[in-house]
Every structure is written in structure tokens, then in C-alpha cells.
Coordinates of C-alpha atoms in Angstrom, one line a residue:
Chain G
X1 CA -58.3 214.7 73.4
X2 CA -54.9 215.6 72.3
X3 CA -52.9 216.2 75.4
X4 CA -49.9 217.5 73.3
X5 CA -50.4 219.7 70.4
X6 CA -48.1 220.8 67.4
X7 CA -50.3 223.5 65.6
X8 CA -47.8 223.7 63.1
X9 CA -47.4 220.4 60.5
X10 CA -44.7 222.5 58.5
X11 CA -42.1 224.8 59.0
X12 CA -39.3 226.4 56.3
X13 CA -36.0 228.0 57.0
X14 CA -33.3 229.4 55.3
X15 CA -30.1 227.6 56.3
X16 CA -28.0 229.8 58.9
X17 CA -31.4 231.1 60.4
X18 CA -33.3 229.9 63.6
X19 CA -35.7 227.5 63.7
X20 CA -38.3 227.6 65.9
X21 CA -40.5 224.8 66.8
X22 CA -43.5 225.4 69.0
X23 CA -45.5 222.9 71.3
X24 CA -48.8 223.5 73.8
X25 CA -50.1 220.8 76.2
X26 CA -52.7 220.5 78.4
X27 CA -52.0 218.4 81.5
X28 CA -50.3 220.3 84.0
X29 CA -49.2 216.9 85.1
X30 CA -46.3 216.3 82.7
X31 CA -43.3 216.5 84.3
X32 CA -40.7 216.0 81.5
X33 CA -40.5 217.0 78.7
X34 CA -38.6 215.8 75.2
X35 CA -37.6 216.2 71.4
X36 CA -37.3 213.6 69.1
X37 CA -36.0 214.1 65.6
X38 CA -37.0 211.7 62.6
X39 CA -36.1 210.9 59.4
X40 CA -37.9 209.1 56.5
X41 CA -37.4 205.1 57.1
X42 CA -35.9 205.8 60.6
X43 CA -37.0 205.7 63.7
X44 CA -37.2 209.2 65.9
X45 CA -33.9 209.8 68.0
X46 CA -33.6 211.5 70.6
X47 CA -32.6 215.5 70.9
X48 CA -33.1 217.1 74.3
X49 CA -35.1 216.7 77.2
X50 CA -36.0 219.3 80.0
X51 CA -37.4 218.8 83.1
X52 CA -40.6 220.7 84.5
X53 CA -38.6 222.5 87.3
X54 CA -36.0 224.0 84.7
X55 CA -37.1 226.3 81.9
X56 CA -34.0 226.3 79.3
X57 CA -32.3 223.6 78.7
X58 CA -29.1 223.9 76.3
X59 CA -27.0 221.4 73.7
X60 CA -24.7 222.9 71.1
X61 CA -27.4 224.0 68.9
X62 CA -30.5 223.0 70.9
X63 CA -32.2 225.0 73.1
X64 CA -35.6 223.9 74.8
X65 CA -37.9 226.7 76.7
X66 CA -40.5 225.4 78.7
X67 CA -43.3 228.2 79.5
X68 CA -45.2 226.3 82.3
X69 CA -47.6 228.9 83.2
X70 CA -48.7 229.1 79.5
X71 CA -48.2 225.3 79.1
X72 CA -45.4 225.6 76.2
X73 CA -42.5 224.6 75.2
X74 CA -40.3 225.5 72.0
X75 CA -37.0 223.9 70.3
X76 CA -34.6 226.5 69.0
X77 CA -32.2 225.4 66.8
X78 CA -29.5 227.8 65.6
X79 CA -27.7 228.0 63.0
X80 CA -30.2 225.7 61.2
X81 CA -28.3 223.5 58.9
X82 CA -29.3 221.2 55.9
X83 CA -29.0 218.2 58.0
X84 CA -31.7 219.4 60.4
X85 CA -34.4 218.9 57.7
X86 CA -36.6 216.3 59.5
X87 CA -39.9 215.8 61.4
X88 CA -39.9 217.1 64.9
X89 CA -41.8 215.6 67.8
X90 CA -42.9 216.9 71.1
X91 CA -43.2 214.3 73.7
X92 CA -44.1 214.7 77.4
X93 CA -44.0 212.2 80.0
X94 CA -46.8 212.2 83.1
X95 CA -46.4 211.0 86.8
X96 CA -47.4 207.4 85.5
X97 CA -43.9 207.6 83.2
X98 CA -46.7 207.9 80.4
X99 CA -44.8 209.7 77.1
X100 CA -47.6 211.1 75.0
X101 CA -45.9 212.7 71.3
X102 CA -47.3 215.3 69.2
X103 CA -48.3 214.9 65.6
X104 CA -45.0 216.4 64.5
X105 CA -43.5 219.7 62.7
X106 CA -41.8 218.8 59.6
X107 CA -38.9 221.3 59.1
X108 CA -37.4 221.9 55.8
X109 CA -34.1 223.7 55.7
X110 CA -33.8 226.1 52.8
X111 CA -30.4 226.4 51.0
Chain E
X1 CA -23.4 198.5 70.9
X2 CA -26.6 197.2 68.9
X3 CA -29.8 199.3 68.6
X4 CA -33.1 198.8 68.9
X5 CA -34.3 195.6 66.3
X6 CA -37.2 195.3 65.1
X7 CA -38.8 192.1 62.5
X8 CA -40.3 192.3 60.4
X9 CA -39.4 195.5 58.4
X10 CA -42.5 195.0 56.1
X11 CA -45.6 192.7 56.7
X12 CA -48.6 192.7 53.9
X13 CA -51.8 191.4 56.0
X14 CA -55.5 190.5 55.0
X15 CA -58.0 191.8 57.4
X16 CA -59.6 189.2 60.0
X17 CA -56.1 188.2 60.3
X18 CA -53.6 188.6 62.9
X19 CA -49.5 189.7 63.0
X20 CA -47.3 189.2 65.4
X21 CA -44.5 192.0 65.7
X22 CA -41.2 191.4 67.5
X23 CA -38.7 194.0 69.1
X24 CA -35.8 193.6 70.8
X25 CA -34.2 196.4 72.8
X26 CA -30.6 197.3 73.5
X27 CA -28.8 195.0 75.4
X28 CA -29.4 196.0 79.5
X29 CA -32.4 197.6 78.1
X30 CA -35.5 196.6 80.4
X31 CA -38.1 199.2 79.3
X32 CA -39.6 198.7 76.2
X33 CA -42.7 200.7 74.8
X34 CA -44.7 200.7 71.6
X35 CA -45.9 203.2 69.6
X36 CA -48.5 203.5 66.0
X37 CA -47.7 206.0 64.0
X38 CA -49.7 206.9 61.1
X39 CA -50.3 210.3 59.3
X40 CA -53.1 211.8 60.9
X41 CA -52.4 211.1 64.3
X42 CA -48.6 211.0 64.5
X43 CA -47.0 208.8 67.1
X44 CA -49.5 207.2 69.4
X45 CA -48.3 205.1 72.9
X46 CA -49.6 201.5 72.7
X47 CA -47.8 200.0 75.9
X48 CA -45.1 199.9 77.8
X49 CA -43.3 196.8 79.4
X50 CA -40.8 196.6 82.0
X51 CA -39.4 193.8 83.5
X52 CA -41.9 191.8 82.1
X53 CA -44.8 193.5 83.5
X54 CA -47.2 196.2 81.2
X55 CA -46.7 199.6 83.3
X56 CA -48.8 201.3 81.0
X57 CA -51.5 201.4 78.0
X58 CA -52.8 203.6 75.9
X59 CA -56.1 204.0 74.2
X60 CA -56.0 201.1 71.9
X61 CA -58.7 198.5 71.9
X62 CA -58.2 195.2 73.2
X63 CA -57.3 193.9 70.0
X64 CA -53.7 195.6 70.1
X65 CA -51.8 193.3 73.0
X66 CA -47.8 192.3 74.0
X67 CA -45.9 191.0 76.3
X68 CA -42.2 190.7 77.4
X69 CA -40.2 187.9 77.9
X70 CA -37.5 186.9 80.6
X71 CA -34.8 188.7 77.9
X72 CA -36.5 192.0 77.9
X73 CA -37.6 191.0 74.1
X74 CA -40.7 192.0 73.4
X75 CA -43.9 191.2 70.7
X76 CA -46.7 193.1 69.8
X77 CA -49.7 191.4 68.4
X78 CA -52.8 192.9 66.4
X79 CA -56.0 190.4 66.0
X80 CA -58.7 190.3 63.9
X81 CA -57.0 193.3 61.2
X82 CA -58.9 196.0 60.6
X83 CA -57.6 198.4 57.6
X84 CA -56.8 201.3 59.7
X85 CA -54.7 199.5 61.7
X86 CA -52.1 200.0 58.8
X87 CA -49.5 202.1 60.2
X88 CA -45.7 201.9 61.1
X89 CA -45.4 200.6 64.7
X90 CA -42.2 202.0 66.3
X91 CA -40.5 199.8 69.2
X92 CA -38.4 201.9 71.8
X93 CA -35.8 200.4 74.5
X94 CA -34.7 202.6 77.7
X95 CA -32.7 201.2 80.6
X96 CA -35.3 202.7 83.1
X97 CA -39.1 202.9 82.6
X98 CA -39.5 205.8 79.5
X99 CA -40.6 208.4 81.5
X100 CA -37.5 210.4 81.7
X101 CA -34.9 208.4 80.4
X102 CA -34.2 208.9 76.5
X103 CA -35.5 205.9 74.7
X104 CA -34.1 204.2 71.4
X105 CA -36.6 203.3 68.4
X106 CA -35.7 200.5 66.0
X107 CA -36.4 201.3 62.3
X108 CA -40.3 200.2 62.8
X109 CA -42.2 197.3 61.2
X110 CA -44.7 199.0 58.6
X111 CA -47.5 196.7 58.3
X112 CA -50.2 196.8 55.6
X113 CA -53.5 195.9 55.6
X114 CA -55.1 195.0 52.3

């Protein structure tokens, strides 16, 4: 039972677009809600976070909307740059301080 | 400020074995978690320890165990290898329990089961 889904494995953008990654969960219990960004042979680092009482949360080029009624959440990045070419992970955290990920979106920035 | 260290890097394993993996968080870090992430299932939560004590587990069998010691270091070990349990296991540090603190993960110890 996947608590927190990532329907889409890849996404590609041309460079100086917006990327949009999506992300549905199921428990309505999740009370936070975070991005982590990964690179081959690194570990995921962190991006932005947004709690379930907020619904945007802003950083420079980050944006998080969290939908609670329709239990998602998306990460815009604009302008996408080169750099942002990485796998993407949805994480939520429940009351228990339980962070469950998604499977990842793999973006590809296209020149 | 160091990061998030994890050893080995690279372990080669023959199943029926068993592999001991070792993380140690930032420095003030008291939260450290687990996670297995392989290519179908992306990253999945193994535990999470906290002062020494497990405040959480995930679905893994009773196989998959850790603990944490006194200096917030923590180890991770697998018994009895199975081939799936090939993966890259990913160690995160936070200064509070994960939930909604940022965490840190090392590099990951990719372990190989032949």
C-alpha cells in the first residue's frame, strides 16, 4: 500500500521553463510535508518543506502547493536550470514523526 | 561542520550471511533514521533511533535490525542475506526526531548480494 505516490518516473524540460512535479497521498494523517533532491552517488538533500496548515510554501525558485482536500502536493521550480536535473522525492511525515518517500520523478533539464 | 558518514561505501555479500552497516550523524545530531532504496520501490523507512531508543519501524522483517549508541552513532544490521536485500541503504541525521525537521543523508552504503 503506497501511502505516497509519484505517478510520474520521468519528467523533461526545456531549461528556462517550469517544472512541475506532482505528488498524491493517501493518509489524511500526514502533517508535513517535504522535497528531497538527489543525485547519482549522493544521498537526497533536502529542498522545501510545507506544513499541512499552509498551502504554498516559497524558496527562491521553489514553490510547494499542497492541495489537502485532493490530497496533493506539487514542486514548481522556475526558471528550471541545468543543475536541477536530478531525481525528485516526495516525503510526508505522519503524527508518529513517520517520513514515508515516494518512488521519485527523475527530471531532466533540456538545453 | 561534517555531514552525515556512512562505512562502508561498498560491501559485496554472499547470502546466509550477515553485514553490519555503520552511520554516524552530524555532530548534536540525535535522530537518526534508515532508509532501502532500490529501483522499484524507491526510498523505503527501515527505523528510526533517537536518543538511543527505536521511535519507529517500518515494514521490514525481523531480519533488518539497529541500534544507537550513547554517541548518537548508529548500525544497521541485515541477517541471514537474501538477494533482494541488495540495495543502497541511506542513513539520515536530524537534531530532532525526522518528522519535521530536515534530515541529512550520508552518501549510502551500496551492498551487494551475490
Amino acid at each position: 500500500d503506497q501511502q505516497v505516490k509519484q505517478n510520474s518516473p520521468s519528467l523533461s524540460v526545456q531549461e528556462g521553463r517550469i517544472s512541475i512535479l506532482n505528488c498524491d497521498y493517501t493518509n489524511s494523517m500526514f502533517d508535513y510535508f517535504l522535497w528531497y533532491k538527489k543525485y547519482p552517488a549522493e544521498g537526497p538533500t533536502f529542498l522545501i518543506s510545507i506544513s499541512s496548515i499552509k498551502d504554498k510554501n516559497e524558496d527562491g525558485r521553489f514553490t510547494v502547493f499542497l492541495n489537502k482536500s485532493a490530497k496533493h502536493l506539487s514542486l514548481h521550480i522556475v526558471p528550471s536550470q541545468p543543475g536541477d536535473s536530478a531525481v525528485y522525492f516526495c516525503a510526508a511525515s505522519d503524527l508518529d514523526d513517520k517520513i514515508i518517500f515516494g518512488k521519485g520523478t527523475r527530471l531532466h533539464i533540456l538545453p | 561542520k561534517a555531514g552525515v558518514t556512512q562505512t562502508p561505501r561498498y560491501l559485496i555479500k554472499t547470502r546466509g550471511q550477515q553485514v553490519t552497516l555503520s552511520c554516524s550523524p552530524i555532530s548534536g545530531h540525535r535522530s537518526v533514521s534508515w532508509y532501502q532504496q532500490t529501483p522499484g520501490q524507491g526510498l523505503q523507512f527501515l527505523f528510526e533511533y533517537f536518543s538511543e531508543t527505536q521511535r519507529n519501524k517500518g515494514n521490514f522483517p525481523g531480519r533488518f535490525s539497529g541500534r544507537q549508541f550513547s554517541n548518537s552513532r548508529s548500525e544497521m544490521n541485515v541477517s541471514t542475506l537474501e538477494l533482494g536485500d541488495s540495495a543502497l541503504y541511506l542513513c539520515a541525521s536530524s537534531s530532532l526526531p525526522s518528522g519535521d525537521t530536515e534530515a541529512f543523508f550520508g552518501q549510502g552504503t551500496r551492498l551487494t548480494v551475490v
